[in-house]
Amino acid sequence: MLDHLITHDDSLRMVPTDRNELTAAVGQLHEELRSLSEGTDPARTRVLTRWIGIAQMCLGNHDEARTFLRQSLDIAATIGNSRAVVATGLNLGDAHRYAGDAQSADALYRSALNTARGQHPELLDYALQHTGKHLMERGDLAGAQGHLQEALRLRIAKGDTELVESTQAALDRVELLISQTGAAAAGPAAPGQWSRQWTAWLQSRTTARTSSQWALDLPALRNAVAGLTTHQRVHPRHLSHQRDQSFPSVLLAAMAEEAEKAVAANGYLHNGKWNAAVGDAANHFAEQVDLATVVARSTGLDVEPPHTGVYIAYEEGQHLDFHLDEFGFGEANLLLCLKHDRPTGASRVSTTVFINADGYLECELAAGDCVVFDGALTPHGRTPLSAGEAITLISFGFRARDEAPRTLTGLPPIPV
């Protein structure tokens, strides 16, 4: 509808070909939207609100863009147009990304990508393209490259030259950034690549899925993990709701309810579990509870209030293999259990598990329990959930107040 008035700038973001013309075109769409009668097919309202939102995003009017795109997305979901849900979800993800809200953007991209894979493979290349650009801007260059390479293969198969050129331009930019940052080097110059390479090495040698193998796996891991341990800003510490730290039960229940709704509405699969953006209940909890003091008192690391958070949910059979988080999540993580449904009579329940040079540390978390650790330098995962088991968590990220713990040098290279 407005494609001819939109192009891409050097950073591959959408911008007007002519700002005045696009502004005038948006005004015309607004006029049509206002003139729609009460009995008009909601599909027309969906189309108009979507294009108004896209245009406002290109014009830099972020609040208007998100308002209209959210309206369009809600209409698409209400009328059952799942194809439009994918397309508009990607647009809304762009609007949040352009506005600097990477966390909300991530949730929208992952949701659209999962729906495209499962229901609309004809839109998968679009979902991969948008997600790839998002990952590129976040500094996850390897992830961006993988998504864009998959999109390129799909678009070559489609035979659409314009789409192929668009993806190739994005891929060229990612590869340029990789060459500029020295993606093969370990350390702060390429933290995302360093974390992913360490994760790949860990997962090639052990798994959280089968604890009976841990004793056999440890000798090959011991020296490598010891190198990580010496750099940890925080060592894993399990805080019991009954013994070490008591959080208001009403706030925990409110977050558990919010998490359930968020996962159902906008959850996305990530590393074999469900993730969802936090909302008002989580923000209220963080305002009422001095989490920075909880972290400082239990670890000795002076941190700022949490700068980010995400809901995490596991279902029966799911697990999380050992990995390292990227450095951007912070110097300390607080993983708080909101709900843990345990099957009656089960011989074993799922645990959060860490690897250090001495062995494996398992933490069984009940509602209100939490564990504090350095996710960027501590291999961690979750053992599989048994039949009838379900777990809901929230993970908060904290940054150290002092600059020194944030800047690490001499990190151990990826083992060979």
Tab-separated table of C-alpha atoms in Angstrom:
chain	number	residue	atom	x	y	z
A	1	MET	CA	0.000	0.000	0.000
A	2	LEU	CA	2.860	2.395	0.871
A	3	ASP	CA	5.796	0.292	-0.317
A	4	HIS	CA	6.742	2.825	-2.992
A	5	LEU	CA	7.258	5.489	-0.300
A	6	ILE	CA	9.555	3.383	1.908
A	7	THR	CA	13.194	2.395	1.461
A	8	HIS	CA	16.082	1.304	3.717
A	9	ASP	CA	18.953	3.383	5.057
A	10	ASP	CA	22.563	2.297	5.486
A	11	SER	CA	21.711	0.530	8.754
A	12	LEU	CA	18.965	-1.440	6.930
A	13	ARG	CA	16.133	0.287	8.791
A	14	MET	CA	13.008	1.483	6.959
A	15	VAL	CA	12.869	5.202	6.172
A	16	PRO	CA	10.714	7.376	3.861
A	17	THR	CA	11.745	7.942	0.258
A	18	ASP	CA	10.093	11.337	0.688
A	19	ARG	CA	9.039	12.379	4.179
A	20	ASN	CA	6.371	14.841	3.036
A	21	GLU	CA	4.771	12.369	0.663
A	22	LEU	CA	4.671	9.629	3.293
A	23	THR	CA	3.206	12.025	5.863
A	24	ALA	CA	0.491	13.003	3.404
A	25	ALA	CA	-0.236	9.353	2.626
A	26	VAL	CA	-0.598	8.584	6.336
A	27	GLY	CA	-3.076	11.438	6.627
A	28	GLN	CA	-5.182	9.885	3.879
A	29	LEU	CA	-5.166	6.508	5.635
A	30	HIS	CA	-6.274	8.209	8.851
A	31	GLU	CA	-9.146	9.852	6.967
A	32	GLU	CA	-10.283	6.526	5.574
A	33	LEU	CA	-10.005	4.891	8.995
A	34	ARG	CA	-12.139	7.599	10.589
A	35	SER	CA	-14.761	7.302	7.855
A	36	LEU	CA	-15.299	3.547	8.236
A	37	SER	CA	-18.829	2.698	9.238
A	38	GLU	CA	-19.619	0.554	12.257
A	39	GLY	CA	-20.419	-2.508	10.151
A	40	THR	CA	-17.221	-2.418	8.106
A	41	ASP	CA	-15.313	-5.666	7.760
A	42	PRO	CA	-12.647	-5.595	10.532
A	43	ALA	CA	-10.153	-6.867	7.961
A	44	ARG	CA	-10.094	-3.379	6.411
A	45	THR	CA	-9.464	-1.783	9.783
A	46	ARG	CA	-6.626	-4.261	10.301
A	47	VAL	CA	-4.981	-3.300	7.001
A	48	LEU	CA	-5.332	0.442	7.601
A	49	THR	CA	-4.000	0.351	11.161
A	50	ARG	CA	-1.090	-1.833	10.078
A	51	TRP	CA	0.029	0.535	7.331
A	52	ILE	CA	-0.450	3.598	9.498
A	53	GLY	CA	1.763	1.914	12.088
A	54	ILE	CA	4.433	0.988	9.545
A	55	ALA	CA	4.469	4.520	8.134
A	56	GLN	CA	4.691	6.111	11.588
A	57	MET	CA	7.596	3.802	12.384
A	58	CYS	CA	9.417	4.964	9.241
A	59	LEU	CA	8.728	8.569	10.191
A	60	GLY	CA	10.196	8.008	13.664
A	61	ASN	CA	6.911	8.384	15.545
A	62	HIS	CA	7.479	5.371	17.774
A	63	ASP	CA	4.545	5.669	20.180
A	64	GLU	CA	2.022	6.045	17.347
A	65	ALA	CA	3.632	3.189	15.452
A	66	ARG	CA	3.369	0.794	18.368
A	67	THR	CA	-0.212	1.845	19.164
A	68	PHE	CA	-1.527	1.245	15.642
A	69	LEU	CA	0.459	-1.929	15.042
A	70	ARG	CA	-0.725	-3.389	18.350
A	71	GLN	CA	-4.307	-2.567	17.320
A	72	SER	CA	-3.783	-4.272	13.969
A	73	LEU	CA	-2.205	-7.305	15.619
A	74	ASP	CA	-5.080	-7.619	18.083
A	75	ILE	CA	-7.620	-7.471	15.236
A	76	ALA	CA	-5.714	-10.136	13.290
A	77	ALA	CA	-5.738	-12.421	16.326
A	78	THR	CA	-9.440	-11.777	17.010
A	79	ILE	CA	-10.554	-12.629	13.462
A	80	GLY	CA	-8.265	-15.653	13.351
A	81	ASN	CA	-5.959	-14.439	10.582
A	82	SER	CA	-2.799	-16.191	11.744
A	83	ARG	CA	-0.921	-15.167	8.607
A	84	ALA	CA	-1.522	-11.509	9.462
A	85	VAL	CA	-0.553	-12.227	13.070
A	86	VAL	CA	2.905	-13.284	11.868
A	87	ALA	CA	3.362	-10.358	9.475
A	88	THR	CA	2.084	-7.698	11.873
A	89	GLY	CA	3.958	-9.230	14.806
A	90	LEU	CA	7.168	-8.720	12.822
A	91	ASN	CA	6.200	-5.106	12.121
A	92	LEU	CA	5.459	-4.500	15.800
A	93	GLY	CA	8.796	-6.105	16.682
A	94	ASP	CA	10.471	-3.618	14.315
A	95	ALA	CA	8.605	-0.736	15.962
A	96	HIS	CA	9.848	-1.775	19.408
A	97	ARG	CA	13.370	-2.302	18.053
A	98	TYR	CA	13.448	1.120	16.397
A	99	ALA	CA	12.277	2.639	19.696
A	100	GLY	CA	15.104	0.922	21.586
A	101	ASP	CA	12.958	-1.685	23.365
A	102	ALA	CA	14.999	-4.765	22.456
A	103	GLN	CA	13.357	-7.013	25.036
A	104	SER	CA	9.805	-6.547	23.726
A	105	ALA	CA	11.092	-6.787	20.172
A	106	ASP	CA	12.777	-10.099	20.941
A	107	ALA	CA	9.553	-11.611	22.298
A	108	LEU	CA	7.586	-10.525	19.212
A	109	TYR	CA	10.177	-11.807	16.747
A	110	ARG	CA	10.451	-15.177	18.476
A	111	SER	CA	6.675	-15.578	18.597
A	112	ALA	CA	6.312	-14.727	14.896
A	113	LEU	CA	9.193	-17.025	13.986
A	114	ASN	CA	7.710	-19.948	15.902
A	115	THR	CA	4.277	-19.429	14.319
A	116	ALA	CA	5.779	-19.147	10.845
A	117	ARG	CA	7.704	-22.390	11.272
A	118	GLY	CA	4.646	-24.224	12.542
A	119	GLN	CA	1.802	-22.745	10.507
A	120	HIS	CA	2.999	-20.506	7.681
A	121	PRO	CA	6.258	-21.701	6.112
A	122	GLU	CA	5.662	-19.261	3.235
A	123	LEU	CA	6.411	-16.445	5.734
A	124	LEU	CA	9.423	-18.094	7.332
A	125	ASP	CA	11.943	-16.170	5.238
A	126	TYR	CA	10.384	-12.873	6.366
A	127	ALA	CA	10.481	-13.925	10.024
A	128	LEU	CA	14.103	-15.027	9.703
A	129	GLN	CA	15.045	-11.754	7.980
A	130	HIS	CA	13.496	-9.525	10.649
A	131	THR	CA	14.874	-11.639	13.487
A	132	GLY	CA	18.309	-11.669	11.869
A	133	LYS	CA	18.415	-7.877	11.707
A	134	HIS	CA	17.330	-7.699	15.341
A	135	LEU	CA	20.111	-10.067	16.410
A	136	MET	CA	22.616	-8.081	14.363
A	137	GLU	CA	21.707	-4.876	16.186
A	138	ARG	CA	21.990	-6.657	19.550
A	139	GLY	CA	25.511	-7.772	18.671
A	140	ASP	CA	24.625	-11.460	18.246
A	141	LEU	CA	26.411	-11.638	14.930
A	142	ALA	CA	26.659	-15.427	14.751
A	143	GLY	CA	22.935	-15.761	15.462
A	144	ALA	CA	22.126	-13.076	12.903
A	145	GLN	CA	24.291	-14.777	10.317
A	146	GLY	CA	22.569	-18.133	10.857
A	147	HIS	CA	19.063	-16.650	10.547
A	148	LEU	CA	19.935	-14.666	7.440
A	149	GLN	CA	21.659	-17.596	5.751
A	150	GLU	CA	18.512	-19.681	6.251
A	151	ALA	CA	16.383	-16.820	4.908
A	152	LEU	CA	18.654	-16.528	1.880
A	153	ARG	CA	18.290	-20.217	1.044
A	154	LEU	CA	14.501	-19.937	1.228
A	155	ARG	CA	14.435	-16.809	-0.911
A	156	ILE	CA	16.709	-18.282	-3.549
A	157	ALA	CA	14.273	-21.206	-3.717
A	158	LYS	CA	11.393	-18.730	-4.153
A	159	GLY	CA	13.201	-17.145	-7.073
A	160	ASP	CA	12.375	-13.579	-6.019
A	161	THR	CA	15.383	-11.488	-7.004
A	162	GLU	CA	14.380	-8.455	-4.938
A	163	LEU	CA	13.979	-10.521	-1.767
A	164	VAL	CA	17.294	-12.285	-2.386
A	165	GLU	CA	19.059	-8.933	-2.788
A	166	SER	CA	17.501	-7.636	0.439
A	167	THR	CA	18.703	-10.621	2.440
A	168	GLN	CA	22.109	-10.599	0.784
A	169	ALA	CA	22.540	-6.939	1.754
A	170	ALA	CA	21.761	-7.784	5.391
A	171	LEU	CA	24.082	-10.794	5.310
A	172	ASP	CA	26.874	-8.704	3.796
A	173	ARG	CA	26.527	-6.200	6.629
A	174	VAL	CA	26.661	-8.921	9.287
A	175	GLU	CA	29.756	-10.464	7.728
A	176	LEU	CA	31.397	-7.033	7.591
A	177	LEU	CA	30.683	-6.530	11.291
A	178	ILE	CA	32.077	-9.979	12.057
A	179	SER	CA	35.296	-9.153	10.237
A	180	GLN	CA	35.560	-5.803	12.015
A	181	THR	CA	35.107	-7.247	15.512
A	182	GLY	CA	37.321	-10.273	14.957
A	183	ALA	CA	34.634	-12.871	15.620
A	184	ALA	CA	37.145	-15.666	15.963
A	185	ALA	CA	38.852	-14.003	18.914
A	186	ALA	CA	37.859	-14.804	22.460
A	187	GLY	CA	37.365	-12.094	25.009
A	188	PRO	CA	35.589	-8.735	25.305
A	189	ALA	CA	36.147	-7.867	21.612
A	190	ALA	CA	33.613	-10.534	20.670
A	191	PRO	CA	31.676	-11.477	23.814
A	192	GLY	CA	28.712	-12.986	21.997
A	193	GLN	CA	30.886	-15.284	19.919
A	194	TRP	CA	32.984	-16.218	22.962
A	195	SER	CA	29.859	-17.251	24.907
A	196	ARG	CA	28.393	-19.258	22.038
A	197	GLN	CA	31.671	-21.041	21.310
A	198	TRP	CA	32.052	-21.986	24.967
A	199	THR	CA	28.449	-23.221	24.993
A	200	ALA	CA	29.052	-25.336	21.904
A	201	TRP	CA	32.143	-26.858	23.522
A	202	LEU	CA	30.283	-27.639	26.766
A	203	GLN	CA	27.352	-29.216	24.964
A	204	SER	CA	29.692	-31.382	22.900
A	205	ARG	CA	31.064	-32.902	26.108
A	206	THR	CA	28.198	-33.163	28.560
A	207	THR	CA	24.460	-32.684	28.919
A	208	ALA	CA	22.023	-31.695	31.633
A	209	ARG	CA	19.645	-34.300	30.287
A	210	THR	CA	21.378	-37.343	31.819
A	211	SER	CA	22.781	-36.811	35.302
A	212	SER	CA	24.062	-40.377	35.473
A	213	GLN	CA	26.754	-39.329	32.978
A	214	TRP	CA	28.057	-36.388	35.002
A	215	ALA	CA	30.708	-38.284	36.936
A	216	LEU	CA	32.077	-39.645	33.664
A	217	ASP	CA	31.983	-36.223	31.980
A	218	LEU	CA	33.638	-34.197	34.742
A	219	PRO	CA	37.309	-35.191	34.247
A	220	ALA	CA	37.262	-33.793	30.711
A	221	LEU	CA	35.639	-30.564	31.921
A	222	ARG	CA	37.473	-29.935	35.184
A	223	ASN	CA	40.442	-27.867	33.996
A	224	ALA	CA	38.430	-25.873	31.477
A	225	VAL	CA	35.703	-24.988	33.947
A	226	ALA	CA	38.309	-24.057	36.573
A	227	GLY	CA	39.523	-21.384	34.174
A	228	LEU	CA	36.032	-19.904	34.082
A	229	THR	CA	35.554	-20.140	37.841
A	230	THR	CA	38.567	-17.948	38.566
A	231	HIS	CA	36.882	-15.070	36.706
A	232	GLN	CA	33.403	-15.405	38.231
A	233	ARG	CA	32.020	-12.216	39.740
A	234	VAL	CA	29.458	-14.274	41.680
A	235	HIS	CA	29.604	-17.907	42.803
A	236	PRO	CA	26.286	-19.833	42.760
A	237	ARG	CA	24.315	-19.379	45.979
A	238	HIS	CA	20.977	-21.109	46.661
A	239	LEU	CA	18.653	-18.960	48.816
A	240	SER	CA	15.751	-20.774	50.428
A	241	HIS	CA	12.411	-18.991	50.875
A	242	GLN	CA	12.097	-20.520	54.316
A	243	ARG	CA	15.685	-20.149	55.504
A	244	ASP	CA	17.558	-17.328	53.757
A	245	GLN	CA	15.192	-14.931	52.061
A	246	SER	CA	11.428	-14.420	52.287
A	247	PHE	CA	9.558	-12.644	49.499
A	248	PRO	CA	5.900	-11.545	49.855
A	249	SER	CA	3.734	-14.462	48.759
A	250	VAL	CA	1.110	-12.185	47.214
A	251	LEU	CA	3.734	-10.673	44.900
A	252	LEU	CA	5.036	-14.109	43.910
A	253	ALA	CA	1.490	-15.256	43.110
A	254	ALA	CA	0.842	-12.152	40.997
A	255	MET	CA	3.991	-12.783	38.965
A	256	ALA	CA	3.143	-16.456	38.528
A	257	GLU	CA	-0.261	-15.490	37.147
A	258	GLU	CA	1.232	-12.826	34.888
A	259	ALA	CA	3.880	-15.247	33.634
A	260	GLU	CA	1.265	-17.871	32.750
A	261	LYS	CA	-0.723	-15.344	30.715
A	262	ALA	CA	2.377	-13.901	29.060
A	263	VAL	CA	3.658	-17.305	27.975
A	264	ALA	CA	0.223	-18.281	26.634
A	265	ALA	CA	-0.183	-15.023	24.699
A	266	ASN	CA	3.333	-14.131	23.547
A	267	GLY	CA	5.665	-16.885	24.717
A	268	TYR	CA	8.470	-18.036	22.458
A	269	LEU	CA	10.607	-21.146	22.550
A	270	HIS	CA	14.236	-20.467	23.395
A	271	ASN	CA	16.777	-23.211	24.120
A	272	GLY	CA	14.023	-25.754	24.714
A	273	LYS	CA	11.952	-23.725	27.198
A	274	TRP	CA	9.337	-20.976	27.060
A	275	ASN	CA	10.327	-17.335	27.503
A	276	ALA	CA	8.054	-14.301	27.787
A	277	ALA	CA	8.481	-10.598	28.467
A	278	VAL	CA	7.778	-9.444	32.017
A	279	GLY	CA	4.963	-6.997	32.807
A	280	ASP	CA	3.477	-4.863	35.561
A	281	ALA	CA	3.516	-7.560	38.238
A	282	ALA	CA	7.243	-8.168	37.802
A	283	ASN	CA	7.992	-4.453	37.719
A	284	HIS	CA	5.926	-3.955	40.892
A	285	PHE	CA	7.807	-6.775	42.596
A	286	ALA	CA	11.147	-5.203	41.682
A	287	GLU	CA	9.939	-1.856	43.066
A	288	GLN	CA	8.735	-3.367	46.358
A	289	VAL	CA	11.645	-5.708	47.018
A	290	ASP	CA	15.208	-4.452	47.224
A	291	LEU	CA	16.686	-7.152	45.024
A	292	ALA	CA	20.029	-5.378	44.719
A	293	THR	CA	20.489	-5.755	48.474
A	294	VAL	CA	19.512	-9.431	48.293
A	295	VAL	CA	22.231	-10.002	45.687
A	296	ALA	CA	24.830	-7.913	47.504
A	297	ARG	CA	24.156	-9.529	50.888
A	298	SER	CA	24.368	-13.064	49.525
A	299	THR	CA	27.294	-12.630	47.134
A	300	GLY	CA	29.332	-9.632	48.249
A	301	LEU	CA	28.947	-7.969	44.835
A	302	ASP	CA	27.502	-4.440	44.968
A	303	VAL	CA	24.960	-4.222	42.147
A	304	GLU	CA	22.457	-1.760	40.725
A	305	PRO	CA	18.713	-2.558	40.694
A	306	PRO	CA	17.850	-5.122	38.011
A	307	HIS	CA	18.059	-3.725	34.504
A	308	THR	CA	16.251	-6.585	32.792
A	309	GLY	CA	14.055	-9.589	33.481
A	310	VAL	CA	12.354	-12.426	31.646
A	311	TYR	CA	9.763	-15.052	32.525
A	312	ILE	CA	10.782	-18.677	31.961
A	313	ALA	CA	8.472	-21.690	31.903
A	314	TYR	CA	9.231	-25.389	31.565
A	315	GLU	CA	6.795	-28.164	30.739
A	316	GLU	CA	6.986	-31.911	31.144
A	317	GLY	CA	10.006	-33.323	29.300
A	318	GLN	CA	11.731	-29.996	28.691
A	319	HIS	CA	15.249	-29.299	29.893
A	320	LEU	CA	17.997	-26.721	29.408
A	321	ASP	CA	21.426	-27.930	28.381
A	322	PHE	CA	24.574	-26.461	29.889
A	323	HIS	CA	25.474	-23.063	28.467
A	324	LEU	CA	26.889	-19.626	29.223
A	325	ASP	CA	24.770	-16.482	28.996
A	326	GLU	CA	25.929	-13.499	27.006
A	327	PHE	CA	27.640	-10.754	29.002
A	328	GLY	CA	24.884	-8.211	28.330
A	329	PHE	CA	22.549	-9.838	30.877
A	330	GLY	CA	24.785	-8.586	33.665
A	331	GLU	CA	27.385	-9.592	36.216
A	332	ALA	CA	24.813	-11.314	38.437
A	333	ASN	CA	21.648	-13.294	37.720
A	334	LEU	CA	18.888	-13.945	40.211
A	335	LEU	CA	16.696	-16.872	39.184
A	336	LEU	CA	13.516	-16.880	41.274
A	337	CYS	CA	11.027	-19.755	41.314
A	338	LEU	CA	7.407	-18.588	41.093
A	339	LYS	CA	5.708	-21.959	40.857
A	340	HIS	CA	6.829	-25.579	40.877
A	341	ASP	CA	4.198	-28.255	40.309
A	342	ARG	CA	5.682	-31.544	41.482
A	343	PRO	CA	4.150	-34.920	40.653
A	344	THR	CA	3.125	-36.964	43.667
A	345	GLY	CA	5.517	-39.793	44.380
A	346	ALA	CA	8.114	-38.767	41.784
A	347	SER	CA	11.544	-40.152	42.608
A	348	ARG	CA	13.268	-37.123	41.091
A	349	VAL	CA	12.257	-33.571	40.175
A	350	SER	CA	13.930	-31.081	37.860
A	351	THR	CA	16.743	-28.967	39.300
A	352	THR	CA	18.837	-25.990	38.271
A	353	VAL	CA	22.367	-27.316	37.923
A	354	PHE	CA	25.805	-25.690	37.691
A	355	ILE	CA	29.241	-27.048	36.791
A	356	ASN	CA	32.387	-26.023	38.624
A	357	ALA	CA	35.813	-27.571	38.902
A	358	ASP	CA	34.700	-29.621	41.919
A	359	GLY	CA	31.638	-31.117	40.275
A	360	TYR	CA	27.956	-30.391	39.757
A	361	LEU	CA	25.814	-28.264	42.065
A	362	GLU	CA	22.064	-28.997	41.913
A	363	CYS	CA	19.483	-26.568	43.306
A	364	GLU	CA	15.927	-27.781	43.758
A	365	LEU	CA	13.795	-24.636	43.732
A	366	ALA	CA	10.383	-24.368	45.365
A	367	ALA	CA	8.143	-21.299	45.041
A	368	GLY	CA	9.989	-18.361	46.583
A	369	ASP	CA	13.421	-20.002	46.406
A	370	CYS	CA	16.060	-18.367	44.266
A	371	VAL	CA	19.620	-18.880	43.150
A	372	VAL	CA	22.149	-16.109	42.478
A	373	PHE	CA	25.039	-16.721	40.078
A	374	ASP	CA	27.199	-15.293	37.291
A	375	GLY	CA	25.478	-16.651	34.181
A	376	ALA	CA	28.146	-15.396	31.783
A	377	LEU	CA	30.929	-17.382	33.468
A	378	THR	CA	29.133	-20.293	35.169
A	379	PRO	CA	27.988	-23.236	33.038
A	380	HIS	CA	24.370	-23.842	34.032
A	381	GLY	CA	21.273	-25.682	32.880
A	382	ARG	CA	18.166	-27.539	34.060
A	383	THR	CA	17.543	-31.266	34.278
A	384	PRO	CA	14.480	-32.683	32.465
A	385	LEU	CA	11.036	-32.304	33.970
A	386	SER	CA	9.275	-35.548	34.845
A	387	ALA	CA	5.705	-36.499	33.961
A	388	GLY	CA	3.223	-33.998	35.396
A	389	GLU	CA	5.898	-31.507	36.414
A	390	ALA	CA	5.845	-27.780	35.536
A	391	ILE	CA	8.064	-24.888	36.605
A	392	THR	CA	7.663	-21.121	36.260
A	393	LEU	CA	10.622	-18.825	36.974
A	394	ILE	CA	11.690	-15.232	36.551
A	395	SER	CA	15.290	-14.292	35.808
A	396	PHE	CA	16.626	-10.836	36.706
A	397	GLY	CA	19.883	-9.385	35.404
A	398	PHE	CA	22.067	-7.059	37.514
A	399	ARG	CA	25.020	-4.862	36.650
A	400	ALA	CA	27.836	-4.200	39.111
A	401	ARG	CA	28.007	-0.629	40.416
A	402	ASP	CA	31.773	-0.570	39.951
A	403	GLU	CA	33.223	-0.688	36.460
A	404	ALA	CA	35.959	-3.206	37.308
A	405	PRO	CA	33.752	-6.336	37.523
A	406	ARG	CA	32.106	-5.366	34.235
A	407	THR	CA	35.375	-5.308	32.296
A	408	LEU	CA	37.075	-8.674	32.125
A	409	THR	CA	40.409	-9.410	30.496
A	410	GLY	CA	42.357	-12.590	30.046
A	411	LEU	CA	39.252	-14.789	29.757
A	412	PRO	CA	40.097	-18.426	29.054
A	413	PRO	CA	40.049	-19.340	25.361
A	414	ILE	CA	37.641	-21.942	24.079
A	415	PRO	CA	39.207	-25.384	24.671
A	416	VAL	CA	40.155	-27.522	21.693
